[in-house]
């Protein structure tokens, strides 16, 4: 025997990287790889050992053996063999998300709903399946992508509900709103200069009034059926650069808020490198009890007020859609509504004192309204009557700055 050489074959066989050599003439062996003592070893002169196999070790290997010819030791006869090392890797992450969110609640039209289970890091690709309340879901496989499946996106186009003030399916109406309507008044101040809230130093009453929540009724029209839904299933495999696969499994069905609200859906994964299945789960829940925070807590004329939804009484899934409106009027910027968790009112004028704002939080499972009232206090730096009807304070502030400058000049003299 002359030598034994191990090669790793890459790029479809075009490149052969020498990794180990055993020299029979000197009875020595050595590695051509880095970190030899940690990664590899030669045992019994011809066996390659990879102690901590990695995904990058996956692929074909060749062993080349050279022996001397019996007739002359100057001639070496070569022989070779090959083997393919198939390295498995368990998934490293699993998550469940809702597609096409945030999305509105549709009380008068059926809408489709899609859960997506994302499993990354597996090799080979894992098997993914869904369960509802612990029971395996029987699915109808889809051969085409759900984006091209007819009808799956039609109901997403409907954005606005019917007029919220005329909606007869609400269980509870704000007591404060009823009180205002019984008196025949308006929910915002008619004359801001006469009714602007004074700001004495000993006044500790809250600057905002939290109005009881209005929950949309669970009474649904005839399109809602109590029969078992048909679940459709589609999955895609996305090869990653490290040799693993990302699997995206989609579960689609026609949502029934009556029976799907508070339903537990789980995505489970089986893989030959796992001793037990991986699992991720979500509970479909309609929003309830939005918690509203207003800063500053004592707003004065000219302040920038931020009204923010910073949580719910329950864990909400999927992510809700937030819409802000002003009861009985338009928002400060003239728009009818504002989308997002936060409503910003810049440089509030006195006429907003007592104005009421509605936040509608909704997802495909349900909708809820919460109201808050803005109390605007006097600003001692801005005397009454100095702002115009639109609440623009720029001209007065400029005039005030000029007076300050003149006073400083006179004092300097």
mmCIF file with all atom_site columns, N, CA, C and O in Angstrom, residues 27 55 94 243 292:
data_model
loop_
_atom_site.group_PDB
_atom_site.id
_atom_site.type_symbol
_atom_site.label_atom_id
_atom_site.label_alt_id
_atom_site.label_comp_id
_atom_site.label_asym_id
_atom_site.label_entity_id
_atom_site.label_seq_id
_atom_site.pdbx_PDB_ins_code
_atom_site.Cartn_x
_atom_site.Cartn_y
_atom_site.Cartn_z
_atom_site.occupancy
_atom_site.B_iso_or_equiv
_atom_site.pdbx_formal_charge
_atom_site.auth_seq_id
_atom_site.auth_comp_id
_atom_site.auth_asym_id
_atom_site.auth_atom_id
_atom_site.pdbx_PDB_model_num
ATOM 1  N N  . UNK A 1 27  ? 3.742   5.605  7.622  1.00 0.00 ? 27  UNK A N  1
ATOM 2  C CA . UNK A 1 27  ? 2.748   5.271  8.650  1.00 0.00 ? 27  UNK A CA 1
ATOM 3  C C  . UNK A 1 27  ? 2.255   6.527  9.387  1.00 0.00 ? 27  UNK A C  1
ATOM 4  O O  . UNK A 1 27  ? 2.157   6.560  10.609 1.00 0.00 ? 27  UNK A O  1
ATOM 5  N N  . UNK A 1 55  ? -24.858 20.335 8.661  1.00 0.00 ? 55  UNK A N  1
ATOM 6  C CA . UNK A 1 55  ? -25.555 20.331 7.380  1.00 0.00 ? 55  UNK A CA 1
ATOM 7  C C  . UNK A 1 55  ? -24.564 20.506 6.232  1.00 0.00 ? 55  UNK A C  1
ATOM 8  O O  . UNK A 1 55  ? -24.713 19.917 5.161  1.00 0.00 ? 55  UNK A O  1
ATOM 9  N N  . UNK A 1 94  ? -40.919 27.120 14.576 1.00 0.00 ? 94  UNK A N  1
ATOM 10 C CA . UNK A 1 94  ? -42.270 26.906 14.071 1.00 0.00 ? 94  UNK A CA 1
ATOM 11 C C  . UNK A 1 94  ? -43.152 28.033 14.582 1.00 0.00 ? 94  UNK A C  1
ATOM 12 O O  . UNK A 1 94  ? -43.042 28.448 15.747 1.00 0.00 ? 94  UNK A O  1
ATOM 13 N N  . UNK A 1 243 ? -29.003 24.604 2.928  1.00 0.00 ? 243 UNK A N  1
ATOM 14 C CA . UNK A 1 243 ? -29.357 23.236 2.578  1.00 0.00 ? 243 UNK A CA 1
ATOM 15 C C  . UNK A 1 243 ? -30.638 22.746 3.223  1.00 0.00 ? 243 UNK A C  1
ATOM 16 O O  . UNK A 1 243 ? -31.096 21.641 2.898  1.00 0.00 ? 243 UNK A O  1
ATOM 17 N N  . UNK A 1 292 ? -57.358 52.205 26.648 1.00 0.00 ? 292 UNK A N  1
ATOM 18 C CA . UNK A 1 292 ? -56.965 53.445 25.983 1.00 0.00 ? 292 UNK A CA 1
ATOM 19 C C  . UNK A 1 292 ? -56.169 54.319 26.942 1.00 0.00 ? 292 UNK A C  1
ATOM 20 O O  . UNK A 1 292 ? -56.535 54.477 28.107 1.00 0.00 ? 292 UNK A O  1
#
